[in-house]
mmCIF file of C-alpha atoms and ligand atoms in Angstrom:
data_model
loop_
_atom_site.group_PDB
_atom_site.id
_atom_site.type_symbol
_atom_site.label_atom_id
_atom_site.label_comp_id
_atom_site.label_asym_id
_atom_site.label_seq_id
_atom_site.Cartn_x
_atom_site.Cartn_y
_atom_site.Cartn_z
ATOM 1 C CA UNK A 1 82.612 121.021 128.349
ATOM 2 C CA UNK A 2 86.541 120.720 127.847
ATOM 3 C CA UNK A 3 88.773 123.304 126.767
ATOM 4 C CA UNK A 4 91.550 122.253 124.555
ATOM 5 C CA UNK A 5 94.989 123.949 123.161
ATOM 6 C CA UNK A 6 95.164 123.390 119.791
ATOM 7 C CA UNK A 7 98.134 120.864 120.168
ATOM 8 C CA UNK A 8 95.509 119.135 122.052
ATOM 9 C CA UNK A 9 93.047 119.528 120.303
ATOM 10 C CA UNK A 10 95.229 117.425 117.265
ATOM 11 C CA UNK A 11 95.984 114.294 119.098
ATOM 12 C CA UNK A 12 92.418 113.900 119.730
ATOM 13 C CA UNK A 13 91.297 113.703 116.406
ATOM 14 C CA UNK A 14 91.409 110.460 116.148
ATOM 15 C CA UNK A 15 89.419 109.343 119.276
ATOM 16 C CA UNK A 16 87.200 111.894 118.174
ATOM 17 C CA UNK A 17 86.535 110.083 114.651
ATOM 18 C CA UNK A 18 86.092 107.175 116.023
ATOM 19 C CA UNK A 19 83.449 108.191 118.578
ATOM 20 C CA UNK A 20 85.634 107.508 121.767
ATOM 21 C CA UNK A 21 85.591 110.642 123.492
ATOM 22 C CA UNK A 22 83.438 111.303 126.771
ATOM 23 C CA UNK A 23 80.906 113.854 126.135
ATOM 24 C CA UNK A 24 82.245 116.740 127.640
ATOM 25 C CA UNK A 25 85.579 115.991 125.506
ATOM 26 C CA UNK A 26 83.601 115.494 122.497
ATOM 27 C CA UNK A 27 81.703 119.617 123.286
ATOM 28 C CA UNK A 28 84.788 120.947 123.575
ATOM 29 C CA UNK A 29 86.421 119.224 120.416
ATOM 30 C CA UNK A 30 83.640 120.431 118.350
ATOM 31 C CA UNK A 31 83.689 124.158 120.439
ATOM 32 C CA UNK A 32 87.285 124.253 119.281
ATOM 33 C CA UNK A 33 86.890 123.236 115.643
ATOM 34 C CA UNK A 34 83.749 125.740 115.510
ATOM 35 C CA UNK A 35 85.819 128.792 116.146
ATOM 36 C CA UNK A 36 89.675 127.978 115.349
ATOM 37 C CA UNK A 37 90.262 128.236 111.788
ATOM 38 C CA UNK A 38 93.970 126.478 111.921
ATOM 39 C CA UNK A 39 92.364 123.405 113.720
ATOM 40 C CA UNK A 40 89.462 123.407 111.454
ATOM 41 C CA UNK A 41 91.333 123.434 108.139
ATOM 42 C CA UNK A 42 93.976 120.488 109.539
ATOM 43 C CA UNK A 43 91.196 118.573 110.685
ATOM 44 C CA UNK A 44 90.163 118.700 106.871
ATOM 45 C CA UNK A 45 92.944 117.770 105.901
ATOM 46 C CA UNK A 46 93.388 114.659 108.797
ATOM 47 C CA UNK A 47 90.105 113.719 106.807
ATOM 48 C CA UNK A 48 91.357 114.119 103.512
ATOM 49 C CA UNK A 49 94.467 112.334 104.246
ATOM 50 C CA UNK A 50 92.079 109.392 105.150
ATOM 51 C CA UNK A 51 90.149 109.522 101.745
ATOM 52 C CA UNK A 52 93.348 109.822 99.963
ATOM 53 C CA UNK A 53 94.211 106.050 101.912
ATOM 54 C CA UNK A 54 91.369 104.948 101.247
ATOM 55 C CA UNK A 55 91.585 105.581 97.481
ATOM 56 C CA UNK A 56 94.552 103.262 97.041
ATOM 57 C CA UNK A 57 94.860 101.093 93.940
ATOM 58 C CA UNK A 58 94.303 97.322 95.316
ATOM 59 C CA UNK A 59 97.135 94.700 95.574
ATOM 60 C CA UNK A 60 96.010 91.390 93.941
ATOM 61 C CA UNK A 61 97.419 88.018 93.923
ATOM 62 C CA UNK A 62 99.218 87.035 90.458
ATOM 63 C CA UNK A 63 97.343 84.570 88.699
ATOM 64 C CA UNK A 64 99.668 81.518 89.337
ATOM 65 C CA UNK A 65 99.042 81.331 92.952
ATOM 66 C CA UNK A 66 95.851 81.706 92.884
ATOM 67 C CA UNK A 67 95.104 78.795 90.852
ATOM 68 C CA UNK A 68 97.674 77.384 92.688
ATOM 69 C CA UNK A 69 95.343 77.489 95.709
ATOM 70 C CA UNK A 70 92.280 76.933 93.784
ATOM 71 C CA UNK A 71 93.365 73.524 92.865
ATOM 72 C CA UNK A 72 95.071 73.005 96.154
ATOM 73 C CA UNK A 73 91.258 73.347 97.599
ATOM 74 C CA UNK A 74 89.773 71.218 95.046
ATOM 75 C CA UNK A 75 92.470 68.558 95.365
ATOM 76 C CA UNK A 76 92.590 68.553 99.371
ATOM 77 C CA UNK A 77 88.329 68.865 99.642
ATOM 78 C CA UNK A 78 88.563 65.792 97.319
ATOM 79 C CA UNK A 79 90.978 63.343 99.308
ATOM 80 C CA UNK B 1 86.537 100.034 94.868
ATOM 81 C CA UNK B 2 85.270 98.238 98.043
ATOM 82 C CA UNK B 3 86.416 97.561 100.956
ATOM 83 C CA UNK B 4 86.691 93.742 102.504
ATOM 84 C CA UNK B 5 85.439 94.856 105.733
ATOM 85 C CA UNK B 6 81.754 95.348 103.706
ATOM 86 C CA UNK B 7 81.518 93.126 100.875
ATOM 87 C CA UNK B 8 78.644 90.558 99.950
ATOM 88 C CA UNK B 9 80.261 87.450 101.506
ATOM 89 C CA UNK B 10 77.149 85.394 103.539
ATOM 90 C CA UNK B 11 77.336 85.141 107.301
ATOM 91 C CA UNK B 12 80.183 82.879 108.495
ATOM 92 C CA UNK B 13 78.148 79.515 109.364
ATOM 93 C CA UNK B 14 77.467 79.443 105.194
ATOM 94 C CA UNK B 15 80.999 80.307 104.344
ATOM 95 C CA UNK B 16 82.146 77.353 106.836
ATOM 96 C CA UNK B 17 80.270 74.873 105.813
ATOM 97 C CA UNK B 18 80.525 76.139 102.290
ATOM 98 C CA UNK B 19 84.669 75.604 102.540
ATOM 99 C CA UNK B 20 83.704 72.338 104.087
ATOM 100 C CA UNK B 21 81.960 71.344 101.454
ATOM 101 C CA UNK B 22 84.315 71.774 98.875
ATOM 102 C CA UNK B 23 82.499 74.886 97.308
ATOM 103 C CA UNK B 24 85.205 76.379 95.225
ATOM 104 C CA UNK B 25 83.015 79.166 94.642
ATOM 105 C CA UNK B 26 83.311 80.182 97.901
ATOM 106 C CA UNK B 27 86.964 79.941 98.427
ATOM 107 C CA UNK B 28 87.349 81.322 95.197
ATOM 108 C CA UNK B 29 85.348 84.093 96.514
ATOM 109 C CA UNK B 30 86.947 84.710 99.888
ATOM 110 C CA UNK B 31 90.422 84.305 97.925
ATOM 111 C CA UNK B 32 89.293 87.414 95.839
ATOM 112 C CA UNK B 33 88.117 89.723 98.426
ATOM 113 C CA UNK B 34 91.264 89.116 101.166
ATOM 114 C CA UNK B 35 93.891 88.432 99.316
ATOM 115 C CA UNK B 36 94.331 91.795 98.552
ATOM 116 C CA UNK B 37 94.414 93.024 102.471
ATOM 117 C CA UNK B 38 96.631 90.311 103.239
ATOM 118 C CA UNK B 39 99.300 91.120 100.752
ATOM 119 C CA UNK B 40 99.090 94.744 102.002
ATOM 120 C CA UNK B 41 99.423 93.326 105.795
ATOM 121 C CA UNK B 42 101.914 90.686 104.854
ATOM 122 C CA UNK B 43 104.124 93.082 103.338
ATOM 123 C CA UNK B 44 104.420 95.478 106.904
ATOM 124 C CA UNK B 45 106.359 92.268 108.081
ATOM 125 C CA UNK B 46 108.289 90.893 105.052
ATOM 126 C CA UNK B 47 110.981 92.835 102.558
ATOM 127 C CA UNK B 48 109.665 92.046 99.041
ATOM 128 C CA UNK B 49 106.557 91.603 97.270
ATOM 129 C CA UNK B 50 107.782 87.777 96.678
ATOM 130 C CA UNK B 51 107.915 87.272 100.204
ATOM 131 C CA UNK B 52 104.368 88.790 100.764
ATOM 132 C CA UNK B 53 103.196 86.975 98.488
ATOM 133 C CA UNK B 54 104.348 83.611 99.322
ATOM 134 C CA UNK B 55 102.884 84.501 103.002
ATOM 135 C CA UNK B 56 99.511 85.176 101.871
ATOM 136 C CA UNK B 57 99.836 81.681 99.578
ATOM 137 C CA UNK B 58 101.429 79.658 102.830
ATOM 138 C CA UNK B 59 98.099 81.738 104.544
ATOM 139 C CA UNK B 60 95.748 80.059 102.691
ATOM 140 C CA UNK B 61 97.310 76.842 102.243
ATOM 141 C CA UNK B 62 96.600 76.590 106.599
ATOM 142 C CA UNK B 63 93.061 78.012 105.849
ATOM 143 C CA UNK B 64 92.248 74.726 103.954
ATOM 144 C CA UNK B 65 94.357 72.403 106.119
ATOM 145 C CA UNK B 66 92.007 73.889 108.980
ATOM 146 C CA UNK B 67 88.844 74.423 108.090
ATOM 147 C CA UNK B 68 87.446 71.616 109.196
ATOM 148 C CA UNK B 69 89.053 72.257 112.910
ATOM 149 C CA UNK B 70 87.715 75.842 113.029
ATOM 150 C CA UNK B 71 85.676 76.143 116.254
ATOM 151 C CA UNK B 72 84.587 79.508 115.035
ATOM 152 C CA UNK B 73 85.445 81.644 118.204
ATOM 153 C CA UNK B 74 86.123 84.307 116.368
ATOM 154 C CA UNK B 75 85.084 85.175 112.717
ATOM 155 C CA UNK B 76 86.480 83.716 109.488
ATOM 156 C CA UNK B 77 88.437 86.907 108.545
ATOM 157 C CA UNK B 78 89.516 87.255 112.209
ATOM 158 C CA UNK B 79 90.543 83.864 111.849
ATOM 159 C CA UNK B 80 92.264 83.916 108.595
ATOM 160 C CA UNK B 81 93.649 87.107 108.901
ATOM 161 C CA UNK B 82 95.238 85.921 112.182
ATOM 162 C CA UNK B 83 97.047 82.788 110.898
ATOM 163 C CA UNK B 84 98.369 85.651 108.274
ATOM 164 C CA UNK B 85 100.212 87.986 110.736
ATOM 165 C CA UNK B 86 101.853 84.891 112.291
ATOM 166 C CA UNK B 87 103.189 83.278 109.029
ATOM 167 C CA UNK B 88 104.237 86.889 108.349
ATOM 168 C CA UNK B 89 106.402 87.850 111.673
ATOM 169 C CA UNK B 90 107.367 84.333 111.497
ATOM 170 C CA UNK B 91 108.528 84.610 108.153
ATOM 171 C CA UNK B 92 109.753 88.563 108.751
ATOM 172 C CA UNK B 93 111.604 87.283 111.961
ATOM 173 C CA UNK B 94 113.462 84.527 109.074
ATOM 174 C CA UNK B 95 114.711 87.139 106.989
ATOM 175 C CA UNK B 96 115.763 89.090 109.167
ATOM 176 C CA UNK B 97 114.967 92.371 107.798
ATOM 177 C CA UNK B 98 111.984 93.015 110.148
ATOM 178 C CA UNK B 99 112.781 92.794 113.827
ATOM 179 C CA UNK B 100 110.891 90.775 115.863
ATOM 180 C CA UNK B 101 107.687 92.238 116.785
ATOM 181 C CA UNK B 102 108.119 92.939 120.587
ATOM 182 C CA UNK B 103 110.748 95.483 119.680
ATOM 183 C CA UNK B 104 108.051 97.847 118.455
ATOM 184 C CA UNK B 105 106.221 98.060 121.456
ATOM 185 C CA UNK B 106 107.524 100.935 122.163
ATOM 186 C CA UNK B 107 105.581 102.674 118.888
ATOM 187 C CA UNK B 108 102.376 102.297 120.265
ATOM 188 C CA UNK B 109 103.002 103.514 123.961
ATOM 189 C CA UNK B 110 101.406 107.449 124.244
ATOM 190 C CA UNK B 111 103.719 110.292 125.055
ATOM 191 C CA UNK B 112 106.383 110.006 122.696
ATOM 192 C CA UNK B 113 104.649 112.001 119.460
ATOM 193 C CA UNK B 114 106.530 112.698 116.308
ATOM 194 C CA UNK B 115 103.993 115.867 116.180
ATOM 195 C CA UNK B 116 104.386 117.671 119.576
ATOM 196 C CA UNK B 117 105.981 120.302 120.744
ATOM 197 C CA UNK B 118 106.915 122.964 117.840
ATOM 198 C CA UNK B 119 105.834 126.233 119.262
ATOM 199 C CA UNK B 120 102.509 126.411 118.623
ATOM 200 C CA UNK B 121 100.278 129.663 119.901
ATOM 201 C CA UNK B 122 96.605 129.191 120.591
ATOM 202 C CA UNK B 123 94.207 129.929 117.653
ATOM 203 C CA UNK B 124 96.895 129.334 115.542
ATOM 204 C CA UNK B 125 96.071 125.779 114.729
ATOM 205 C CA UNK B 126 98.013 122.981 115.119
ATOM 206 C CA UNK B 127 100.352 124.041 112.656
ATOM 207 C CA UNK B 128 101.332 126.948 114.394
ATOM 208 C CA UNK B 129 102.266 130.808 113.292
ATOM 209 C CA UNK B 130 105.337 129.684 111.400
ATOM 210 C CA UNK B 131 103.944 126.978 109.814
ATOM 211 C CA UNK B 132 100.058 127.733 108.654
ATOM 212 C CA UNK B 133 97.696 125.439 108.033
ATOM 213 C CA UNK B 134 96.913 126.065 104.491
ATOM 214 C CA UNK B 135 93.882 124.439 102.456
ATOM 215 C CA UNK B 136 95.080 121.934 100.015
ATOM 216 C CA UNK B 137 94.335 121.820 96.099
ATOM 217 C CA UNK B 138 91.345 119.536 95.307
ATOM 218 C CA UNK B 139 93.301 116.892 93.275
ATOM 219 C CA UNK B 140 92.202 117.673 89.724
ATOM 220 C CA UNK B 141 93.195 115.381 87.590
ATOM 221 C CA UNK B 142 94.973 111.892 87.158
ATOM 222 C CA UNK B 143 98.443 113.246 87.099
ATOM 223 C CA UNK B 144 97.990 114.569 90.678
ATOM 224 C CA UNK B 145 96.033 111.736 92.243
ATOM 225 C CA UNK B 146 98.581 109.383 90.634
ATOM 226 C CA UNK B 147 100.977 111.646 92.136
ATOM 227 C CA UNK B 148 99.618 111.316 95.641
ATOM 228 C CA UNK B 149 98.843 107.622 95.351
ATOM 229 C CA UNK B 150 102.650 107.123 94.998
ATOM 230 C CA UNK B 151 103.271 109.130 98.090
ATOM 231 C CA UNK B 152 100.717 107.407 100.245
ATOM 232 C CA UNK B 153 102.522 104.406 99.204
ATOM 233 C CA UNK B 154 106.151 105.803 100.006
ATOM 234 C CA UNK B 155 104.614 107.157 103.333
ATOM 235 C CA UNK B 156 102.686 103.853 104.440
ATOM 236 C CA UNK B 157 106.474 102.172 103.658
ATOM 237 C CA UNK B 158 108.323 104.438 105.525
ATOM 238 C CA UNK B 159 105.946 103.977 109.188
ATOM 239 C CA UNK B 160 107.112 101.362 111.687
ATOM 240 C CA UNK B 161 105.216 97.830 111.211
ATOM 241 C CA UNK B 162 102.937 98.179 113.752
ATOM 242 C CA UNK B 163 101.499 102.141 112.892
ATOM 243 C CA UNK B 164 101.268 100.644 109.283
ATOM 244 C CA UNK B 165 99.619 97.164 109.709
ATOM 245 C CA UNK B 166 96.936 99.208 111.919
ATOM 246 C CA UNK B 167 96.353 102.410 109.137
ATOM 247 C CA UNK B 168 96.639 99.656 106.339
ATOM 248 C CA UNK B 169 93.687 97.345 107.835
ATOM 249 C CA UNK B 170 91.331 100.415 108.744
ATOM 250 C CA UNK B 171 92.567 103.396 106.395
ATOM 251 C CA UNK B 172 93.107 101.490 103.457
ATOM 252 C CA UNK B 173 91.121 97.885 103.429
ATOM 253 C CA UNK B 174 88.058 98.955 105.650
ATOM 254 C CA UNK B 175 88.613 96.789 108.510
ATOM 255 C CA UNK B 176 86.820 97.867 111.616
ATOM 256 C CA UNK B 177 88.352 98.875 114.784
ATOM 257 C CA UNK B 178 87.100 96.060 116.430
ATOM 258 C CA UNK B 179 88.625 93.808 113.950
ATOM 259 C CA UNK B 180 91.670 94.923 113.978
ATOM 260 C CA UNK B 181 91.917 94.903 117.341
ATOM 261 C CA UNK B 182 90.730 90.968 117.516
ATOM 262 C CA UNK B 183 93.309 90.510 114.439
ATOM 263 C CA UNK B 184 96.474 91.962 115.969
ATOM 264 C CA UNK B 185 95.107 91.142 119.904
ATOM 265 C CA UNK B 186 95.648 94.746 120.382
ATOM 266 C CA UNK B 187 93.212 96.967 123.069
ATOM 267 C CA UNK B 188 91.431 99.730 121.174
ATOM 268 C CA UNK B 189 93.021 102.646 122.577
ATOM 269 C CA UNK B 190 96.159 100.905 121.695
ATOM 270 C CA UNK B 191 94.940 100.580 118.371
ATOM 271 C CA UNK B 192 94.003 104.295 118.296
ATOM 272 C CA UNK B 193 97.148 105.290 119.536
ATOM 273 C CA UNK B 194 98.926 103.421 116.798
ATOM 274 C CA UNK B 195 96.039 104.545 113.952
ATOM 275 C CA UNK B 196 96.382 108.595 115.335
ATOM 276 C CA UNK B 197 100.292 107.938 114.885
ATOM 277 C CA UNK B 198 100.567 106.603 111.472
ATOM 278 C CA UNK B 199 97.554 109.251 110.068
ATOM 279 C CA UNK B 200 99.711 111.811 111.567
ATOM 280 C CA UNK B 201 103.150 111.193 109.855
ATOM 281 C CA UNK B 202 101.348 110.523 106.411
ATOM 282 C CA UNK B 203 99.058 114.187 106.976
ATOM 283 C CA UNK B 204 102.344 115.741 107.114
ATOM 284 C CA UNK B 205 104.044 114.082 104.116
ATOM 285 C CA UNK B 206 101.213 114.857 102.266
ATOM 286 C CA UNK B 207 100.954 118.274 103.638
ATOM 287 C CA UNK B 208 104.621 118.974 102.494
ATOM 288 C CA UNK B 209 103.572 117.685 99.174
ATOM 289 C CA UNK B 210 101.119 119.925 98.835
ATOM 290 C CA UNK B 211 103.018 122.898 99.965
ATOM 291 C CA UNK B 212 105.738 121.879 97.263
ATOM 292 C CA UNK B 213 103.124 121.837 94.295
ATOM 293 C CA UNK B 214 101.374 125.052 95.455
ATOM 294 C CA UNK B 215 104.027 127.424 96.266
ATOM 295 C CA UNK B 216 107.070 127.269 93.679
ATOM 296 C CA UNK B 217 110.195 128.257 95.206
HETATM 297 ZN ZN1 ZN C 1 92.961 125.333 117.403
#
């Protein structure tokens, strides 16, 4: 297992989400986040901020161009 | 709210030969579920919503001139979303206000963190003794989450293109890793790089948020 500082321990996060870390990085990620309450409360919050981006309202196309395209794709599918 | 990355399109040999077909059904269905990724990637290369907008239109317009040339190497959305990030650094390049891409290489090389380096003691977190980690409020109510909506939007605005087309596909849209990476013909640690960057800077804008709503001055 790995031992990381805290400052570390923070740019690893990521990797760590995303299930890139060798396994000894991955035991001492978890090690760390099991007994350091600052790392354990911003990781929370690294999760949270992804939530939060995931929660944003969706952009849409006004409804001009898209019929715009619509009857670009019915005129060009035609010719 | 979905994501595109999911979604209940059909596998991309029916959606082909659907477009080729003239099923407007289809397009009209694949126009409804990416539009709304596009115009957020679109709009990490171009200065107004017009712009963006007339990217993602130009976008499609290409999809239906080439459909029938498609030789499906990659996927549809790989595909489509590709011809998008083209129009829009070609189009971004035009106006000017975005620099051309190849200037913001230097945003996704490692060892140059916004977040390293501010005295930090072990077991302290990475926030450090003179800046604590606190918890953050469960956002109760529509006032607040409207609140942070806003700054997630300010925040995604303020990162450089490439941290914010990367956390925009997979934070925001869904996109997978492996997409993105095909999309933007980026390596995956590059993309991680790019994806730890930009969650980073937005953690700590809404982390100063936070602080501001919790603890009155
Ligand atoms: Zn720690």
């Amino acid at each position: 297992m790995k031992r990381f500082t805290c400052d570390e321990l923070a740019e690893l996060l990521t990797a760590y989400l995303e299930d890139a870390l060798d396994q000894p990085s991955r035991a001492g990620v978890r090690a760390h986040l099991s007994c350091c309450e600052g790392c354990e409360r911003y990781f929370d919050q690294f999760r949270a901020t992804i939530n939060v981006l995931g929660d944003q309202p969706p952009e849409k196309l006004s409804a001009d161009v898209r019929d715009r395209l619509m009857s670009a794709f019915r005129e060009r599918r035609r010719s | 709210m979905g994501s595109f990355a999911g979604g209940a399109l059909p596998p991309d040999d029916v959606v082909v030969s659907a477009l080729r077909a003239g099923d407007e059904a289809m397009f009209a269905a694949l126009l409804d579920t990416w539009s709304r990724g596009m115009l957020r990637v679109a709009r990490s290369y171009v200065s107004t919503d017009h712009s963006a907008e007339e990217v993602v239109q130009d976008t499609w317009l290409a999809v239906i001139d080439g459909i029938d040339a498609f030789e499906q190497r990659s996927s549809v959305k790989t595909w489509v979303f590709r011809i998008l990030v083209n129009t829009a650094k070609k189009r971004g390049v035009r106006e000017s206000r975005t620099l051309p891409w190849s200037t913001f290489e230097q945003d996704g090389e490692p060892g140059q963190g916004s977040f390293r380096g501010r005295g930090r003691g072990p077991g302290q977190g990475p926030g450090g003794p003179a800046d604590p980690v606190a918890a953050w409020p469960t956002p109760e109510g529509e006032a607040l989450a409207g609140e942070v909506r806003a700054l997630i939007a300010e925040a995604l605005a303020r990162l450089p293109p490439r941290q914010r087309v990367v956390i925009s596909l997979r934070d925001v849209e869904g996109c997978t890793s492996d997409e993105v990476c095909e999309i933007l013909e980026i390596s995956p640690a590059n993309q991680r790089v790019l994806l730890h960057r930009a969650r980073t800077a937005v953690r700590g804008l809404l982390a100063s948020y936070y602080e501001s709503v919790t603890q009155p001055e």
